[in-house]
Tab-separated table of C-alpha atoms in Angstrom:
chain	number	residue	atom	x	y	z
S	22	UNK	CA	150.120	7.559	176.977
S	23	UNK	CA	147.230	9.570	177.939
S	24	UNK	CA	145.999	10.675	174.494
S	25	UNK	CA	146.358	6.956	173.351
S	26	UNK	CA	143.146	6.419	176.234
S	27	UNK	CA	142.233	10.061	175.644
S	28	UNK	CA	141.297	9.104	171.758
S	29	UNK	CA	139.592	5.429	172.139
S	30	UNK	CA	137.090	7.436	175.356
S	31	UNK	CA	136.731	9.751	172.336
S	32	UNK	CA	136.576	6.514	170.194
S	33	UNK	CA	133.361	4.331	172.070
S	34	UNK	CA	131.534	6.748	173.047
S	35	UNK	CA	130.973	6.862	169.507
S	36	UNK	CA	131.066	4.294	168.988
S	37	UNK	CA	128.269	3.761	171.881
S	38	UNK	CA	125.988	6.700	169.976
S	39	UNK	CA	125.879	4.941	166.324
S	40	UNK	CA	124.882	2.059	168.034
S	41	UNK	CA	121.764	3.512	169.598
S	42	UNK	CA	121.092	5.187	166.541
S	43	UNK	CA	121.354	2.007	164.615
S	44	UNK	CA	119.044	0.306	167.974
S	45	UNK	CA	116.428	2.925	167.586
S	46	UNK	CA	116.188	2.066	163.867
S	47	UNK	CA	115.992	-1.807	164.021
S	48	UNK	CA	113.456	-1.605	166.388
S	49	UNK	CA	111.276	1.622	163.658
S	50	UNK	CA	112.199	-1.752	161.088
S	51	UNK	CA	110.572	-3.887	163.790
S	52	UNK	CA	107.590	-1.918	164.379
S	53	UNK	CA	106.925	-1.642	161.188
S	54	UNK	CA	107.032	-4.858	160.083
S	55	UNK	CA	105.550	-6.987	162.649
S	56	UNK	CA	103.180	-4.021	163.473
S	57	UNK	CA	102.351	-3.211	160.360
S	58	UNK	CA	101.443	-5.985	159.809
S	59	UNK	CA	99.773	-7.137	162.121
S	60	UNK	CA	96.855	-4.472	161.718
S	61	UNK	CA	96.634	-5.080	157.638
S	62	UNK	CA	96.093	-8.351	159.688
S	63	UNK	CA	93.050	-6.929	161.550
S	64	UNK	CA	91.720	-5.002	158.844
S	65	UNK	CA	91.275	-8.173	156.131
S	66	UNK	CA	89.846	-9.676	159.587
S	67	UNK	CA	87.256	-6.411	159.472
S	68	UNK	CA	87.084	-6.592	155.771
S	69	UNK	CA	85.656	-10.556	156.119
S	70	UNK	CA	83.746	-10.048	158.591
S	71	UNK	CA	81.745	-6.983	157.697
S	72	UNK	CA	81.475	-9.050	154.033
S	73	UNK	CA	79.694	-12.004	155.588
S	74	UNK	CA	77.426	-10.123	157.739
S	75	UNK	CA	76.296	-7.657	155.553
S	76	UNK	CA	75.401	-10.909	153.389
S	77	UNK	CA	74.028	-11.964	155.920
S	78	UNK	CA	72.347	-9.143	157.255
S	79	UNK	CA	70.961	-8.992	153.232
S	80	UNK	CA	68.984	-11.942	153.250
S	81	UNK	CA	66.272	-10.800	155.667
S	82	UNK	CA	65.813	-7.517	154.002
S	83	UNK	CA	63.374	-5.107	154.058
S	84	UNK	CA	62.715	-6.367	157.631
S	85	UNK	CA	65.638	-4.116	158.837
S	86	UNK	CA	64.986	-5.505	162.585
S	87	UNK	CA	65.851	-9.047	161.125
S	88	UNK	CA	68.546	-8.007	158.620
S	89	UNK	CA	70.230	-5.480	161.932
S	90	UNK	CA	70.229	-9.161	164.079
S	91	UNK	CA	71.393	-11.433	161.571
S	92	UNK	CA	74.308	-8.270	160.699
S	93	UNK	CA	75.381	-8.046	163.553
S	94	UNK	CA	76.042	-11.944	164.930
S	95	UNK	CA	77.381	-12.877	162.238
S	96	UNK	CA	80.078	-9.978	162.350
S	97	UNK	CA	80.985	-11.884	166.046
S	98	UNK	CA	81.165	-15.138	164.722
S	99	UNK	CA	84.075	-13.912	161.722
S	100	UNK	CA	85.549	-10.819	163.853
S	101	UNK	CA	85.404	-11.751	167.441
S	102	UNK	CA	84.036	-10.537	170.445
S	103	UNK	CA	85.960	-7.400	171.012
S	104	UNK	CA	84.910	-6.084	168.012
S	105	UNK	CA	82.752	-2.987	167.250
S	106	UNK	CA	79.423	-3.002	164.739
S	107	UNK	CA	77.851	-0.682	162.746
S	108	UNK	CA	74.759	-1.199	161.396
S	109	UNK	CA	72.767	0.288	158.983
S	110	UNK	CA	69.421	-0.779	157.324
S	111	UNK	CA	67.445	0.848	154.880
S	112	UNK	CA	71.357	2.415	153.729
S	113	UNK	CA	71.040	5.514	151.650
S	114	UNK	CA	66.654	4.454	151.836
S	115	UNK	CA	66.854	1.414	149.938
S	116	UNK	CA	65.191	-0.910	151.851
S	117	UNK	CA	66.526	-4.462	149.862
S	118	UNK	CA	70.704	-2.625	150.488
S	119	UNK	CA	72.207	-2.780	154.358
S	120	UNK	CA	75.666	-1.044	155.748
S	121	UNK	CA	78.247	-2.973	157.915
S	122	UNK	CA	81.256	-1.507	159.425
S	123	UNK	CA	83.332	-3.940	161.211
S	124	UNK	CA	85.781	-2.057	163.298
S	125	UNK	CA	88.586	-3.285	166.406
S	126	UNK	CA	91.183	-1.837	168.420
S	127	UNK	CA	94.908	-2.960	167.755
S	128	UNK	CA	97.148	-3.012	170.744
S	129	UNK	CA	101.000	-2.182	168.742
S	130	UNK	CA	103.913	-3.980	170.633
S	131	UNK	CA	107.232	-2.400	169.338
S	132	UNK	CA	105.769	0.662	167.980
S	133	UNK	CA	104.689	1.491	171.341
S	134	UNK	CA	108.915	2.953	172.082
S	135	UNK	CA	108.349	5.385	169.666
S	136	UNK	CA	104.980	6.705	171.272
S	137	UNK	CA	102.580	5.076	169.793
S	138	UNK	CA	100.163	2.890	171.632
S	139	UNK	CA	96.752	1.474	169.163
S	140	UNK	CA	95.064	2.001	166.544
S	141	UNK	CA	92.021	1.301	165.259
S	142	UNK	CA	91.091	-0.775	161.598
S	143	UNK	CA	87.861	-1.041	160.566
S	144	UNK	CA	86.424	-3.110	157.496
S	145	UNK	CA	83.148	-1.973	155.840
S	146	UNK	CA	80.514	-3.468	152.897
S	147	UNK	CA	77.683	-2.849	151.485
S	148	UNK	CA	75.235	-5.168	150.282
S	149	UNK	CA	72.218	-5.710	148.307
S	150	UNK	CA	69.571	-8.201	148.318
S	151	UNK	CA	68.878	-9.817	144.606
S	152	UNK	CA	65.020	-11.756	145.087
S	153	UNK	CA	65.593	-14.385	142.197
S	154	UNK	CA	62.320	-17.255	141.816
S	155	UNK	CA	64.162	-20.083	143.062
S	156	UNK	CA	61.430	-23.111	142.046
S	157	UNK	CA	58.624	-21.574	144.633
S	158	UNK	CA	55.519	-22.921	142.123
S	159	UNK	CA	52.213	-25.318	144.025
S	160	UNK	CA	53.026	-28.996	143.209
S	161	UNK	CA	50.626	-28.965	140.332
S	162	UNK	CA	51.082	-29.024	136.182
S	163	UNK	CA	48.060	-28.088	134.788
S	164	UNK	CA	46.871	-29.730	131.618
S	165	UNK	CA	43.672	-28.750	130.240
S	166	UNK	CA	43.299	-24.889	130.265
S	167	UNK	CA	44.060	-23.045	127.239
S	168	UNK	CA	44.739	-19.933	129.734
S	169	UNK	CA	45.844	-18.471	126.809
S	170	UNK	CA	42.493	-19.003	125.608
S	171	UNK	CA	40.575	-17.829	128.808
S	172	UNK	CA	42.763	-16.726	132.373
S	173	UNK	CA	40.485	-18.293	135.133
S	174	UNK	CA	42.331	-21.415	134.875
S	175	UNK	CA	41.413	-24.631	137.570
S	176	UNK	CA	44.418	-26.498	138.636
S	177	UNK	CA	44.225	-30.388	140.351
S	178	UNK	CA	40.842	-31.141	138.862
S	179	UNK	CA	40.173	-34.811	137.467
S	180	UNK	CA	41.407	-34.220	133.834
S	181	UNK	CA	41.137	-37.706	133.057
S	182	UNK	CA	40.439	-41.548	134.760
S	183	UNK	CA	43.314	-41.291	137.368
S	184	UNK	CA	45.100	-37.504	136.169
S	185	UNK	CA	44.776	-34.807	138.925
S	186	UNK	CA	47.550	-32.891	137.628
S	187	UNK	CA	49.484	-33.731	140.511
S	188	UNK	CA	53.089	-34.711	140.418
S	189	UNK	CA	55.521	-37.350	141.378
S	190	UNK	CA	56.239	-36.693	145.350
S	191	UNK	CA	60.554	-36.696	144.371
S	192	UNK	CA	59.896	-33.653	142.309
S	193	UNK	CA	58.124	-31.075	144.955
S	194	UNK	CA	58.665	-30.535	148.609
S	195	UNK	CA	57.115	-28.449	151.040
S	196	UNK	CA	58.788	-25.696	153.209
S	197	UNK	CA	56.893	-24.056	156.551
S	198	UNK	CA	54.205	-26.738	156.551
S	199	UNK	CA	54.534	-28.215	159.857
S	200	UNK	CA	52.382	-28.018	162.679
S	201	UNK	CA	54.654	-25.711	164.401
S	202	UNK	CA	55.872	-23.473	161.825
S	203	UNK	CA	54.946	-20.038	160.879
S	204	UNK	CA	52.357	-20.956	157.848
S	205	UNK	CA	52.176	-16.889	156.265
S	206	UNK	CA	56.119	-18.022	155.009
S	207	UNK	CA	54.299	-22.222	153.454
S	208	UNK	CA	55.632	-22.454	150.379
S	209	UNK	CA	56.581	-25.469	147.641
S	210	UNK	CA	59.311	-25.554	145.373
S	211	UNK	CA	59.337	-27.363	142.091
S	212	UNK	CA	62.535	-29.584	140.608
S	213	UNK	CA	61.861	-28.972	137.095
S	214	UNK	CA	64.689	-28.980	135.457
S	215	UNK	CA	64.619	-32.605	134.139
S	216	UNK	CA	60.923	-31.941	133.322
S	217	UNK	CA	58.098	-32.505	135.384
S	218	UNK	CA	57.518	-35.497	136.617
S	219	UNK	CA	53.627	-36.426	137.107
S	220	UNK	CA	51.989	-39.180	139.498
S	221	UNK	CA	48.066	-40.273	139.480
S	222	UNK	CA	45.673	-39.714	141.877
S	223	UNK	CA	45.045	-37.129	144.064
S	224	UNK	CA	47.832	-36.869	146.395
S	225	UNK	CA	45.906	-35.790	149.434
S	226	UNK	CA	48.369	-35.279	151.597
S	227	UNK	CA	49.279	-31.511	150.382
S	228	UNK	CA	45.302	-30.915	151.463
S	229	UNK	CA	46.958	-28.706	154.538
S	230	UNK	CA	49.911	-27.543	153.105
S	231	UNK	CA	47.554	-25.901	150.337
S	232	UNK	CA	44.911	-24.617	151.987
S	233	UNK	CA	48.176	-22.477	153.778
S	234	UNK	CA	49.382	-20.563	151.087
S	235	UNK	CA	45.335	-19.852	150.204
S	236	UNK	CA	45.596	-18.329	153.485
S	237	UNK	CA	48.190	-15.941	152.379
S	238	UNK	CA	46.213	-14.187	149.670
S	239	UNK	CA	48.982	-13.500	147.468
S	240	UNK	CA	50.351	-14.310	143.787
S	241	UNK	CA	52.048	-18.016	143.356
S	242	UNK	CA	53.519	-20.012	140.499
S	243	UNK	CA	52.215	-22.839	139.051
S	244	UNK	CA	53.614	-25.037	135.824
S	245	UNK	CA	51.210	-25.722	132.977
S	246	UNK	CA	51.559	-27.578	129.394
S	247	UNK	CA	52.161	-24.662	126.697
S	248	UNK	CA	48.700	-23.599	124.675
S	249	UNK	CA	50.105	-25.495	121.787
S	250	UNK	CA	50.632	-28.448	123.384
S	251	UNK	CA	47.121	-28.146	125.382
S	252	UNK	CA	45.511	-27.708	122.038
S	253	UNK	CA	47.442	-30.983	120.304
S	254	UNK	CA	45.747	-32.922	123.015
S	255	UNK	CA	49.476	-34.506	123.275
S	256	UNK	CA	49.536	-35.561	127.086
S	257	UNK	CA	45.280	-36.522	127.007
S	258	UNK	CA	46.691	-40.584	127.489
S	259	UNK	CA	49.278	-39.201	130.458
S	260	UNK	CA	50.719	-42.519	132.730
S	261	UNK	CA	51.341	-42.632	135.816
S	262	UNK	CA	55.899	-41.160	136.305
S	263	UNK	CA	55.558	-39.922	132.420
S	264	UNK	CA	58.218	-36.860	132.349
S	265	UNK	CA	56.394	-33.919	130.405
S	266	UNK	CA	60.087	-32.351	129.527
S	267	UNK	CA	60.639	-28.615	129.978
S	268	UNK	CA	60.563	-28.173	125.722
S	269	UNK	CA	56.487	-28.488	126.347
S	270	UNK	CA	56.154	-26.429	129.225
S	271	UNK	CA	55.255	-22.720	129.748
S	272	UNK	CA	55.231	-20.836	133.942
S	273	UNK	CA	52.159	-19.157	134.790
S	274	UNK	CA	52.114	-16.752	137.437
S	275	UNK	CA	48.617	-17.181	138.988
S	276	UNK	CA	45.797	-15.233	142.390
S	277	UNK	CA	43.704	-17.849	144.145
S	278	UNK	CA	40.137	-17.396	143.242
S	279	UNK	CA	39.422	-19.681	145.830
S	280	UNK	CA	40.227	-23.781	146.842
S	281	UNK	CA	37.592	-25.913	147.027
S	282	UNK	CA	39.211	-28.106	149.796
S	283	UNK	CA	36.066	-31.089	149.591
S	284	UNK	CA	36.780	-31.417	145.722
S	285	UNK	CA	40.483	-30.435	146.415
S	286	UNK	CA	40.662	-28.161	143.307
S	287	UNK	CA	42.334	-24.697	142.700
S	288	UNK	CA	40.554	-22.091	140.804
S	289	UNK	CA	43.216	-19.430	139.776
S	290	UNK	CA	43.123	-16.305	137.362
S	291	UNK	CA	46.715	-16.169	135.238
S	292	UNK	CA	48.046	-12.839	135.551
S	293	UNK	CA	51.607	-13.924	133.931
S	294	UNK	CA	53.016	-15.963	131.801
S	295	UNK	CA	57.147	-17.431	131.825
S	296	UNK	CA	58.274	-18.725	128.396
S	297	UNK	CA	60.564	-21.010	130.433
S	298	UNK	CA	62.289	-22.432	126.877
S	299	UNK	CA	63.230	-18.965	126.161
S	300	UNK	CA	64.907	-18.637	129.634
S	301	UNK	CA	62.381	-15.992	131.403
S	302	UNK	CA	61.472	-16.638	134.089
S	303	UNK	CA	60.171	-14.605	137.228
S	304	UNK	CA	62.960	-12.503	138.397
S	305	UNK	CA	61.293	-11.935	142.325
S	306	UNK	CA	60.306	-14.541	143.965
S	307	UNK	CA	56.546	-14.311	145.651
S	308	UNK	CA	55.954	-17.120	148.058
S	309	UNK	CA	59.131	-17.293	150.151
S	310	UNK	CA	62.061	-15.985	151.711
S	311	UNK	CA	64.197	-19.430	150.614
S	312	UNK	CA	64.831	-17.952	146.815
S	313	UNK	CA	66.753	-14.720	147.330
S	314	UNK	CA	70.732	-13.678	146.941
S	315	UNK	CA	73.294	-11.410	148.102
S	316	UNK	CA	75.869	-9.648	146.872
S	317	UNK	CA	78.585	-7.134	148.171
S	318	UNK	CA	78.228	-3.867	146.236
S	319	UNK	CA	80.734	-1.664	147.820
């Protein structure tokens, strides 16, 4: 009888050892599944926050202070208030790139039993500003000045009875043109995808905004009939709300020579011609931050 109980106790002790070992293994698996899963979720969250922040900051480049501020704000919005954010702009000497690293501390649950308490998880992204032209142009259409014969052209002038090279109001928008806006940023965009619609009259309501742009002293864009179309006289008798199709248009990059505010004439010099029918467009914008995009490059 004593032998029987002695054997049972020995086996019971072995079972307890095996059970204890099994519990350690189970806890290890739980730590692997739960805590590692938590880390992976946090890593994806940090990567998303870093990419969103980098893209937001890139929009303000090369203005470093504004870019860093925007990146930090968006990082907190996407990653939460507990994240630590490191922003570098310019990145590696490139004024059009910004690096964002978002880090958060993850506290372990089951892994604490195995001696692990926490870990830092990070996401990193480098975004690049890709300037692109987005329709920024003066709200006029050059109807009569052959820019190939003479780069000096006059816009907003009377070309025929009632014709002042003006666009239909629905074809353009003005930005930063309000009384309390920063007029160093004033610009127009022209909706040209379906051609340009002209209107009779001088459209004097844009005079002040044109003055703001003239004061910026930098190149701008303006649509024009192509040289061949100007010579053909096709639009000598243009009517109100006539649409000039893209096939008859080019885009001119011009500089302001002067602005006659009284007679509402713009004296311009053509510096470059874009054949938009062949897909030629400016590769950068010159008038506003409205025509930019950004992409993740790392």
